[in-house]
Short mmCIF file of N, CA, C and O in Angstrom, two decimals:
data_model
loop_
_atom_site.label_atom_id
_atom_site.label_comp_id
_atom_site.label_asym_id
_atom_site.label_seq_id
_atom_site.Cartn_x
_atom_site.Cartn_y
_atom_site.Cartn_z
N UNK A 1 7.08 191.68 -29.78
CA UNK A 1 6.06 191.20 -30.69
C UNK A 1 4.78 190.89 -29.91
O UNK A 1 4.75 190.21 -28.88
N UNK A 2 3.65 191.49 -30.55
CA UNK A 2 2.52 190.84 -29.71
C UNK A 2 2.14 189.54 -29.97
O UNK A 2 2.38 188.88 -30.97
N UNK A 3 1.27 189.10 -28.55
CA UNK A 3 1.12 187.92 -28.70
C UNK A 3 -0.31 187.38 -29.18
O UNK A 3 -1.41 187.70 -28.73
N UNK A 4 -0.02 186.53 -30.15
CA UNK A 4 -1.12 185.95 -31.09
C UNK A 4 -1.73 184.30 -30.45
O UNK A 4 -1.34 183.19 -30.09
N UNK A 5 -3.29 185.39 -30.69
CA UNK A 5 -4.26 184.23 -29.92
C UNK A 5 -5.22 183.85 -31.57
O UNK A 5 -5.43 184.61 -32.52
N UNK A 6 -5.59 182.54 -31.39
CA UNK A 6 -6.25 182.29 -32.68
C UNK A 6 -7.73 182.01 -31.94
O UNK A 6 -8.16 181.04 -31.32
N UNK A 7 -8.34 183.41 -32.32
CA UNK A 7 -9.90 183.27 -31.87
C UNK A 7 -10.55 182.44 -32.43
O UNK A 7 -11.52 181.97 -31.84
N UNK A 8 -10.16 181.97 -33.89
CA UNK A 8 -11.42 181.52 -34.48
C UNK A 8 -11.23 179.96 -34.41
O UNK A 8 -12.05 179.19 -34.91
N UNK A 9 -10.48 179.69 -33.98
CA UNK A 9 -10.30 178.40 -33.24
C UNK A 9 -10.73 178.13 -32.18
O UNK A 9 -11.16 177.03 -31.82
N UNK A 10 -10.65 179.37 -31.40
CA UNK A 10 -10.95 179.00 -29.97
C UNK A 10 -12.65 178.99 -29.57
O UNK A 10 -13.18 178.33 -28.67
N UNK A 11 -13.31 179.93 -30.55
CA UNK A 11 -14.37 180.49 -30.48
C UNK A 11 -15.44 179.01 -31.38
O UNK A 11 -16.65 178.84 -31.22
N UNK A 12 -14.47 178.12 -32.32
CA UNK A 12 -14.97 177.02 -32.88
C UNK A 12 -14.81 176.21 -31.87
O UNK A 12 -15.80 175.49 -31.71
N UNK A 13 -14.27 176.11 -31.39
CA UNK A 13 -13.87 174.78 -30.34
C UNK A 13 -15.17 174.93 -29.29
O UNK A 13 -15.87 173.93 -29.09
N UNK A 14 -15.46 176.10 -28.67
CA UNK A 14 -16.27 176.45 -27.65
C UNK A 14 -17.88 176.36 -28.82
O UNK A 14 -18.86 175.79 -28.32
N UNK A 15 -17.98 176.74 -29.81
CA UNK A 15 -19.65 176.56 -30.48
C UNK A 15 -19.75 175.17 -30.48
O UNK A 15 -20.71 174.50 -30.09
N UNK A 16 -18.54 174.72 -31.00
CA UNK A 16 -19.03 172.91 -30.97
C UNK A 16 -19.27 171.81 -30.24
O UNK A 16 -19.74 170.72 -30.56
N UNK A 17 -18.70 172.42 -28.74
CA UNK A 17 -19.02 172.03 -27.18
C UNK A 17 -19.94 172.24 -26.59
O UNK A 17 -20.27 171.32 -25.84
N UNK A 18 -20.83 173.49 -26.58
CA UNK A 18 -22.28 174.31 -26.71
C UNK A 18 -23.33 173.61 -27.90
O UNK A 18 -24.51 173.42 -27.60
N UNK A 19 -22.95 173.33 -28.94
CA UNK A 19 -24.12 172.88 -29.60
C UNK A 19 -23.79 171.31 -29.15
O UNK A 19 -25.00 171.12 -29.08
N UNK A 20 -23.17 169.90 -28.76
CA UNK A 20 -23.04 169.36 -27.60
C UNK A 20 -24.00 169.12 -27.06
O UNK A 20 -24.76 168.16 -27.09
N UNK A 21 -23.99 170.36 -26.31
CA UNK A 21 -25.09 170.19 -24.67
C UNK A 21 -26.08 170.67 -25.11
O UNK A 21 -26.88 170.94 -24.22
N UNK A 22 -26.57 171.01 -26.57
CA UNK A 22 -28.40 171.57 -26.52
C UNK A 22 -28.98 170.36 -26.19
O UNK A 22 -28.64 169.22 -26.51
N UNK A 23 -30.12 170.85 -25.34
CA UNK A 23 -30.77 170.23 -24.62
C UNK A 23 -30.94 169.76 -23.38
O UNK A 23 -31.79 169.06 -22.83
N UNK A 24 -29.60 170.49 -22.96
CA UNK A 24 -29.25 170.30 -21.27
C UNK A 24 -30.49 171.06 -20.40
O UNK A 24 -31.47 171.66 -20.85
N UNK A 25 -30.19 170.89 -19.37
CA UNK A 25 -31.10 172.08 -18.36
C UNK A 25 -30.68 173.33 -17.85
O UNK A 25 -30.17 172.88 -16.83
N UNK A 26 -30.51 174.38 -17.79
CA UNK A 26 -30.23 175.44 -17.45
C UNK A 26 -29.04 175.70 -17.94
O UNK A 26 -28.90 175.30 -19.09
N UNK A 27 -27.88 176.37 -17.33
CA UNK A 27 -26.41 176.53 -17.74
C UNK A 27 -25.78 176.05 -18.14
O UNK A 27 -24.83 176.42 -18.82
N UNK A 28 -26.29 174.52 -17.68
CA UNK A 28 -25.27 173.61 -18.35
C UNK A 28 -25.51 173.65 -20.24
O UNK A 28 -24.56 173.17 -20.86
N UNK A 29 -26.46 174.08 -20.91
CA UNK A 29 -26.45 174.20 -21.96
C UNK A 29 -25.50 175.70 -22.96
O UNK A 29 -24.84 175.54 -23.99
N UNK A 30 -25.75 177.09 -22.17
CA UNK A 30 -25.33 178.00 -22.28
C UNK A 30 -23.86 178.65 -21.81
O UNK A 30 -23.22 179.46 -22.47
N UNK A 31 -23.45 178.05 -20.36
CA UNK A 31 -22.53 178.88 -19.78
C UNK A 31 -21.48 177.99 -20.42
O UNK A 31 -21.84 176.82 -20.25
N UNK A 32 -20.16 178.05 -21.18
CA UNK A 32 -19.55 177.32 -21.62
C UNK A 32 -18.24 176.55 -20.50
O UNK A 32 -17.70 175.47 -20.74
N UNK A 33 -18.04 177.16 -19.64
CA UNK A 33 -17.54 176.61 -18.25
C UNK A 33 -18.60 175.16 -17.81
O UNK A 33 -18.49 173.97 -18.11
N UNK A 34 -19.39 175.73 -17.17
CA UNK A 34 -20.86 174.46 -16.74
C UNK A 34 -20.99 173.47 -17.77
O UNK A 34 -20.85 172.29 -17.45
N UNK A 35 -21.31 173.88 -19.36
CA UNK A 35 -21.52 173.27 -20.66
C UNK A 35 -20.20 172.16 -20.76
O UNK A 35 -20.24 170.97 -21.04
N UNK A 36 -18.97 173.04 -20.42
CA UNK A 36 -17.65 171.84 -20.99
C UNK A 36 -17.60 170.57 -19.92
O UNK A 36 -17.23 169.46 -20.31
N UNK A 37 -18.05 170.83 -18.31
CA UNK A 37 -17.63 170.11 -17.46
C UNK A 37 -18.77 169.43 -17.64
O UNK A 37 -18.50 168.32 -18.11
N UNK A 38 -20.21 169.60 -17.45
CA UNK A 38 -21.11 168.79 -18.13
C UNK A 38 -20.92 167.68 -19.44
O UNK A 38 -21.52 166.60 -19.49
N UNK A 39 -20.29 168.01 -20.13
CA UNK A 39 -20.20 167.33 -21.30
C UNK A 39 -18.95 166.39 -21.07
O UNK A 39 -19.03 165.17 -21.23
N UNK A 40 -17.50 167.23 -20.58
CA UNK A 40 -16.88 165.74 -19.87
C UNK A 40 -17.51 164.87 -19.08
O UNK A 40 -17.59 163.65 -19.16
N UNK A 41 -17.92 165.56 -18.36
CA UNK A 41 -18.62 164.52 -17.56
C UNK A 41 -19.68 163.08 -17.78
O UNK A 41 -19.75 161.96 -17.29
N UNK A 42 -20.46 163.91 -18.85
CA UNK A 42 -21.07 162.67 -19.77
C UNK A 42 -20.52 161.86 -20.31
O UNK A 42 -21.09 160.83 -20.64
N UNK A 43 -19.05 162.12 -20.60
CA UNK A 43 -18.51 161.03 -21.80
C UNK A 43 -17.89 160.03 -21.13
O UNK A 43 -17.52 159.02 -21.72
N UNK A 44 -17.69 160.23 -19.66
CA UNK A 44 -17.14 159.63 -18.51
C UNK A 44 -18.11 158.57 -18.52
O UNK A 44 -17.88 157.40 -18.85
N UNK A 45 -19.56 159.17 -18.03
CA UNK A 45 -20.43 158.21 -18.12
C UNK A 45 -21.08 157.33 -18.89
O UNK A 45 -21.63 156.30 -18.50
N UNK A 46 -21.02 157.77 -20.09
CA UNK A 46 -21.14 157.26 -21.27
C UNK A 46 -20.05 155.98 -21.45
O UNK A 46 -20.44 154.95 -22.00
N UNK A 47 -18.59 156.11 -20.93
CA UNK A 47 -17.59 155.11 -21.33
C UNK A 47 -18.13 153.91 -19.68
O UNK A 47 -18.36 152.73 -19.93
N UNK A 48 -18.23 154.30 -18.54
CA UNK A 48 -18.81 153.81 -17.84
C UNK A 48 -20.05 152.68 -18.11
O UNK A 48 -19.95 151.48 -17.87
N UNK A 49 -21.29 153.40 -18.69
CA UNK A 49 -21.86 152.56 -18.81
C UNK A 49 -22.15 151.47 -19.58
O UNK A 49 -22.86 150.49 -19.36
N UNK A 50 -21.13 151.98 -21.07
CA UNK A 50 -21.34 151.03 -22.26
C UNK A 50 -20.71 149.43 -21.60
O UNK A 50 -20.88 148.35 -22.17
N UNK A 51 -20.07 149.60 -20.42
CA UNK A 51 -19.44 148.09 -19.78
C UNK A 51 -20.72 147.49 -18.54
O UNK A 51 -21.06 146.38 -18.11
N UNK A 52 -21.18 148.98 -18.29
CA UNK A 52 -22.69 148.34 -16.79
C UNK A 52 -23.27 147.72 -17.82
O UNK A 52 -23.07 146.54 -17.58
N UNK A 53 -24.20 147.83 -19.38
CA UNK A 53 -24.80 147.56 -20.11
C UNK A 53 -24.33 146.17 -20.08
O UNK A 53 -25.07 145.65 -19.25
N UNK A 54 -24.00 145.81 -20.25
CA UNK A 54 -23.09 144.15 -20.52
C UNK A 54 -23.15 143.69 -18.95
O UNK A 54 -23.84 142.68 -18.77
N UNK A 55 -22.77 144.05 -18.22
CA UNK A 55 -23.40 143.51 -16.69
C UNK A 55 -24.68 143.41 -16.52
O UNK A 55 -25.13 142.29 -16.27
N UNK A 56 -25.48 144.44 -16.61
CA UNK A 56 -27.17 144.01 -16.62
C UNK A 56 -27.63 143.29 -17.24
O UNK A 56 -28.08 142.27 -16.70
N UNK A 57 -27.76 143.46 -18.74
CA UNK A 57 -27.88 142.28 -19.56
C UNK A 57 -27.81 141.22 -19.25
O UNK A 57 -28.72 140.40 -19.37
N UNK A 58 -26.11 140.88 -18.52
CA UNK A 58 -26.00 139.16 -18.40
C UNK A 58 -26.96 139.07 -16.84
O UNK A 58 -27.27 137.91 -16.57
N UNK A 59 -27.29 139.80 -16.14
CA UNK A 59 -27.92 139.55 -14.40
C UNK A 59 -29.48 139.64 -15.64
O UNK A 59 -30.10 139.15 -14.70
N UNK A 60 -29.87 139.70 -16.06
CA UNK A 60 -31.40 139.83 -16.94
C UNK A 60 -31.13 138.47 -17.27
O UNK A 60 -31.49 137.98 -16.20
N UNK A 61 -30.84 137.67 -17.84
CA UNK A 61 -30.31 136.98 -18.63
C UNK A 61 -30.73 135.53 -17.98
O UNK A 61 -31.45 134.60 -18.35
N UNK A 62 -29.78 135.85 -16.65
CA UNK A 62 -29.84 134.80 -15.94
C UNK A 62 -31.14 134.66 -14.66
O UNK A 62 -31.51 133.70 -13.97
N UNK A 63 -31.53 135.94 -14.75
CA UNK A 63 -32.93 135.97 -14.35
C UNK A 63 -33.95 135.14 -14.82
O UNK A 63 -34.65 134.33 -14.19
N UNK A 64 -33.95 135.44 -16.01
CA UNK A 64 -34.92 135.10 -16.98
C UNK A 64 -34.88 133.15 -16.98
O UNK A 64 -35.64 132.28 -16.57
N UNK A 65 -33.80 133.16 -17.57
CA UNK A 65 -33.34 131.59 -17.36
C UNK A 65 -33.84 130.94 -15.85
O UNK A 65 -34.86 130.26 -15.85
N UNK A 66 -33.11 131.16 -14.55
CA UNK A 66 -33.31 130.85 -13.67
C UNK A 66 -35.13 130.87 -13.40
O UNK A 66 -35.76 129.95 -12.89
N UNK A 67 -35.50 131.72 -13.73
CA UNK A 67 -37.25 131.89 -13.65
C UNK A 67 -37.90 130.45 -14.10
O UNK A 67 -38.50 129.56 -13.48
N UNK A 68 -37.49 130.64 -15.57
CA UNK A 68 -37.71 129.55 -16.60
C UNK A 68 -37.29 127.94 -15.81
O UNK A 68 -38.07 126.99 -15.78
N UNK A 69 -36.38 127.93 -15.41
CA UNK A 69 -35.82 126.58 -15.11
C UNK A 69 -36.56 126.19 -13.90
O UNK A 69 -36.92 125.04 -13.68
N UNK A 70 -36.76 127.17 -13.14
CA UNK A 70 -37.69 126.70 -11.77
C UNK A 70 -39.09 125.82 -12.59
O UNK A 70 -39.44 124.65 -12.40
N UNK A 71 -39.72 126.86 -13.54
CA UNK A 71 -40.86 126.06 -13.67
C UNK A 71 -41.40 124.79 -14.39
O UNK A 71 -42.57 124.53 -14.67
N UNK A 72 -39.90 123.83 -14.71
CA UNK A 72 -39.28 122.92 -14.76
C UNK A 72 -38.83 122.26 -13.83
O UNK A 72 -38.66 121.11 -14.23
N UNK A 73 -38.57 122.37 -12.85
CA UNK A 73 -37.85 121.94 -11.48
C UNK A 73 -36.64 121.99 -11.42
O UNK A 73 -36.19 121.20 -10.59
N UNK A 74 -36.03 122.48 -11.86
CA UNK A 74 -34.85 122.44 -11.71
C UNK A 74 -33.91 123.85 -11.43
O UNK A 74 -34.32 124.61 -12.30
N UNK A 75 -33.02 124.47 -10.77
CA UNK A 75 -32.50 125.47 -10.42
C UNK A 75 -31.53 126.12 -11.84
O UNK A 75 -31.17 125.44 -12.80
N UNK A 76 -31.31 127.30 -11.67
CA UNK A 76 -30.60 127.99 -12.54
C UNK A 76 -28.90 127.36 -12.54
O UNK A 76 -28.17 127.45 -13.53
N UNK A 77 -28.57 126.87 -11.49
CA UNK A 77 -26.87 126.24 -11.15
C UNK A 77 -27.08 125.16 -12.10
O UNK A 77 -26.66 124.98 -13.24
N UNK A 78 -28.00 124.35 -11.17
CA UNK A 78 -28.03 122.80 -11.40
C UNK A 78 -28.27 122.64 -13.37
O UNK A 78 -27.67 121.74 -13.95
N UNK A 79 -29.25 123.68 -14.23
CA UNK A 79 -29.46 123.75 -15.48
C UNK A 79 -28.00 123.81 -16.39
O UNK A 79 -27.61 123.09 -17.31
N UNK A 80 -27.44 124.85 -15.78
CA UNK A 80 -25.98 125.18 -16.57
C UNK A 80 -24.55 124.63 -16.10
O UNK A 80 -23.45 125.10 -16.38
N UNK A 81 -24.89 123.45 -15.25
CA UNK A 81 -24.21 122.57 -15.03
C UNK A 81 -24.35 121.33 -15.78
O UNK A 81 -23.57 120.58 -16.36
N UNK A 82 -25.76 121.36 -15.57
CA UNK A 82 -26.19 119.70 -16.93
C UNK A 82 -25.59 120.34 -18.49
O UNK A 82 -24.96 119.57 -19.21
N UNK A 83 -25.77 121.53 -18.87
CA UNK A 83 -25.80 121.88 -20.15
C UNK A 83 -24.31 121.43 -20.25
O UNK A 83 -24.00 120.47 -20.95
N UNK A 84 -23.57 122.01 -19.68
CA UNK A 84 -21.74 122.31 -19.52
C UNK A 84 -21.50 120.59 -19.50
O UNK A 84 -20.52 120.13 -20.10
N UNK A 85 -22.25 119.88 -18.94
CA UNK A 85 -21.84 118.50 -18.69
C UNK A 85 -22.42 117.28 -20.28
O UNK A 85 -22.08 116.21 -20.80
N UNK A 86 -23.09 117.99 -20.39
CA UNK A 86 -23.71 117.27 -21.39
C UNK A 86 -23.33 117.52 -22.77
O UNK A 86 -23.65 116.88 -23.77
N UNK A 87 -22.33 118.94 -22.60
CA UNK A 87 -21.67 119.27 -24.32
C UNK A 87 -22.61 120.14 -25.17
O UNK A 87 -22.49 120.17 -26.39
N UNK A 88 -23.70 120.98 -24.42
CA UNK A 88 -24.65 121.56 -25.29
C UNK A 88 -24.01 123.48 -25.12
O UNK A 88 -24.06 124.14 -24.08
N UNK A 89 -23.60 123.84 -26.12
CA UNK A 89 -23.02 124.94 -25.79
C UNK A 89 -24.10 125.87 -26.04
O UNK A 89 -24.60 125.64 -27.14
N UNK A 90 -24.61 126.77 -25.48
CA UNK A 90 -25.52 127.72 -25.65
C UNK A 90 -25.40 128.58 -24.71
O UNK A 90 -25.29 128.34 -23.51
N UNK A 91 -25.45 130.32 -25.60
CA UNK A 91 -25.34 131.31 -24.26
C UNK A 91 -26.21 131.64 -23.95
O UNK A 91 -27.20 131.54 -24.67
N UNK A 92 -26.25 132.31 -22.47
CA UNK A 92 -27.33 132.54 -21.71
C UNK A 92 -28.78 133.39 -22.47
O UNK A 92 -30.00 133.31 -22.28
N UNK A 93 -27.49 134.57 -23.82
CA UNK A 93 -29.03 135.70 -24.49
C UNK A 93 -29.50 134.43 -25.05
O UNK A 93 -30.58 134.20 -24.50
N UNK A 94 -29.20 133.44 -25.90
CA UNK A 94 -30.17 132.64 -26.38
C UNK A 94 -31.00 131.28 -25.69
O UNK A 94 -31.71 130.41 -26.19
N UNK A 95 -30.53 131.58 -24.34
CA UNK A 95 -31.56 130.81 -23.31
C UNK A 95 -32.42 131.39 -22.78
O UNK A 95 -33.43 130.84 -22.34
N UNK A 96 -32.17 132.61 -22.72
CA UNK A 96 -33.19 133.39 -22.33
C UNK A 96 -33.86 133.83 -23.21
O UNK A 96 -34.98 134.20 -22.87
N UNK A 97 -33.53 133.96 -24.45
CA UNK A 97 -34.49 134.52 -25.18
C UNK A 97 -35.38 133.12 -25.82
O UNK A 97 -35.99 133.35 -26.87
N UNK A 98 -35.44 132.27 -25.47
CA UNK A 98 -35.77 130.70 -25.92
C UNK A 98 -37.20 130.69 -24.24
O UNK A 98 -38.39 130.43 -24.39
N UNK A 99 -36.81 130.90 -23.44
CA UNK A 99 -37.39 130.93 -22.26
C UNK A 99 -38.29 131.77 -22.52
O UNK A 99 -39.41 131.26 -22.53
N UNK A 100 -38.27 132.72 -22.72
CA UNK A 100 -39.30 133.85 -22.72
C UNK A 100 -39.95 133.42 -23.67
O UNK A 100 -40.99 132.84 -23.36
N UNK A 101 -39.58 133.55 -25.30
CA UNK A 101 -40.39 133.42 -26.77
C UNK A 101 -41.00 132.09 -26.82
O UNK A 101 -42.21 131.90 -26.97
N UNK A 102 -40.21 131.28 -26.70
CA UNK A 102 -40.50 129.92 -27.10
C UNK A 102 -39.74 128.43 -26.45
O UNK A 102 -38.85 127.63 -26.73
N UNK A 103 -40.98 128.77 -25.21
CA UNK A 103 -40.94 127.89 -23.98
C UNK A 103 -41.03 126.39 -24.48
O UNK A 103 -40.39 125.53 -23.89
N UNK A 104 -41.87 126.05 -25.62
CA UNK A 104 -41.13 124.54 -25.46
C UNK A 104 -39.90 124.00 -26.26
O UNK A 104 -39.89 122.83 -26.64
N UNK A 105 -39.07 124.66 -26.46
CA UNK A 105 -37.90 124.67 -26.60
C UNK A 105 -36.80 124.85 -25.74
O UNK A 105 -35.69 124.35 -25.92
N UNK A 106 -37.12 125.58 -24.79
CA UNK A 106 -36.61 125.94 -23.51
C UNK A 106 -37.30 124.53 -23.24
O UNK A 106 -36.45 123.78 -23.72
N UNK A 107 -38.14 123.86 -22.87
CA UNK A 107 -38.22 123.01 -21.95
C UNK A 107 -38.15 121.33 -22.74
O UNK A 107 -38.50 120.24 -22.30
N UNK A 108 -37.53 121.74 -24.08
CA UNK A 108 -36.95 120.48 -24.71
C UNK A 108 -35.46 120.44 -24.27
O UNK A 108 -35.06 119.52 -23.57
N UNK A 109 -34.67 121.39 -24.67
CA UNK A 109 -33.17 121.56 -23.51
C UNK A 109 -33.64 121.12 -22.12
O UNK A 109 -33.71 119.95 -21.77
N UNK A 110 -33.83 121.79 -21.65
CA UNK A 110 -34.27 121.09 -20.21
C UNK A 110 -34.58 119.69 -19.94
O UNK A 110 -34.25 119.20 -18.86
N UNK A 111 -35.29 118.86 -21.01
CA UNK A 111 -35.50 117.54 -20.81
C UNK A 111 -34.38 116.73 -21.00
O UNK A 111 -34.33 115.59 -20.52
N UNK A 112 -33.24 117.32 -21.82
CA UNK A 112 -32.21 116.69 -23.00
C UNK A 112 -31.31 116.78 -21.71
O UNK A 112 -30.63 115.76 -21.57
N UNK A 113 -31.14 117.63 -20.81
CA UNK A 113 -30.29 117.59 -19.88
C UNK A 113 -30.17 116.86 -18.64
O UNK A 113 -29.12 116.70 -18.03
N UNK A 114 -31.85 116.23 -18.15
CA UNK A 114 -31.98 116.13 -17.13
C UNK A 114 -31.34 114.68 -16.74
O UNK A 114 -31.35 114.29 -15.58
#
């Protein structure tokens, strides 16, 4: 019996991996070898970075804060140690985003702690 290959499966599987990568640079858009390992490869990075995203964020975060708290006198440790001690629960995106937007609020926490 001959042996049965299902092209139009195979030939769907490969257009929908190719349209994928439009927009790649050279082969990696066209050659479907280059195109498939390209495109694993992205999703690698893609699962990679959706967790760096959440690491930068919080190092931004505490940037921002720590910036803020200096020009208060007081250090970024020493701030989220008074907060933690004093029972004021607040996370860092909304200290930082309090620091940046609307500094005397940031520097009413800051007084409440000191």
């Amino acid at each position: 019996m001959p042996r049965s290959v299902n092209h139009v499966a195979s030939r769907a599987k490969r257009k929908r991996i190719l349209k994928l990568t439009r927009g790649y640079f050279g082969a990696r858009k066209n050659v479907w070898t280059v195109a498939k390992n390209t495109w694993e490869k992205g999703l690698t990075y893609a699962y990679r970075d959706r967790r760096a995203k959440k690491r930068n964020f919080r190092a931004l975060w505490i940037q921002r804060i720590n910036a803020a708290a200096r020009m208060e006198g007081i250090s970024y440790s020493k701030l989220m140690g008074a907060l933690a001690k004093a029972g004021i629960e607040i996370n860092r995106k909304v200290l930082a985003d309090l620091a940046l937007n609307n500094p005397e609020a940031f520097k009413a926490i800051v007084e409440k702690v000191k």
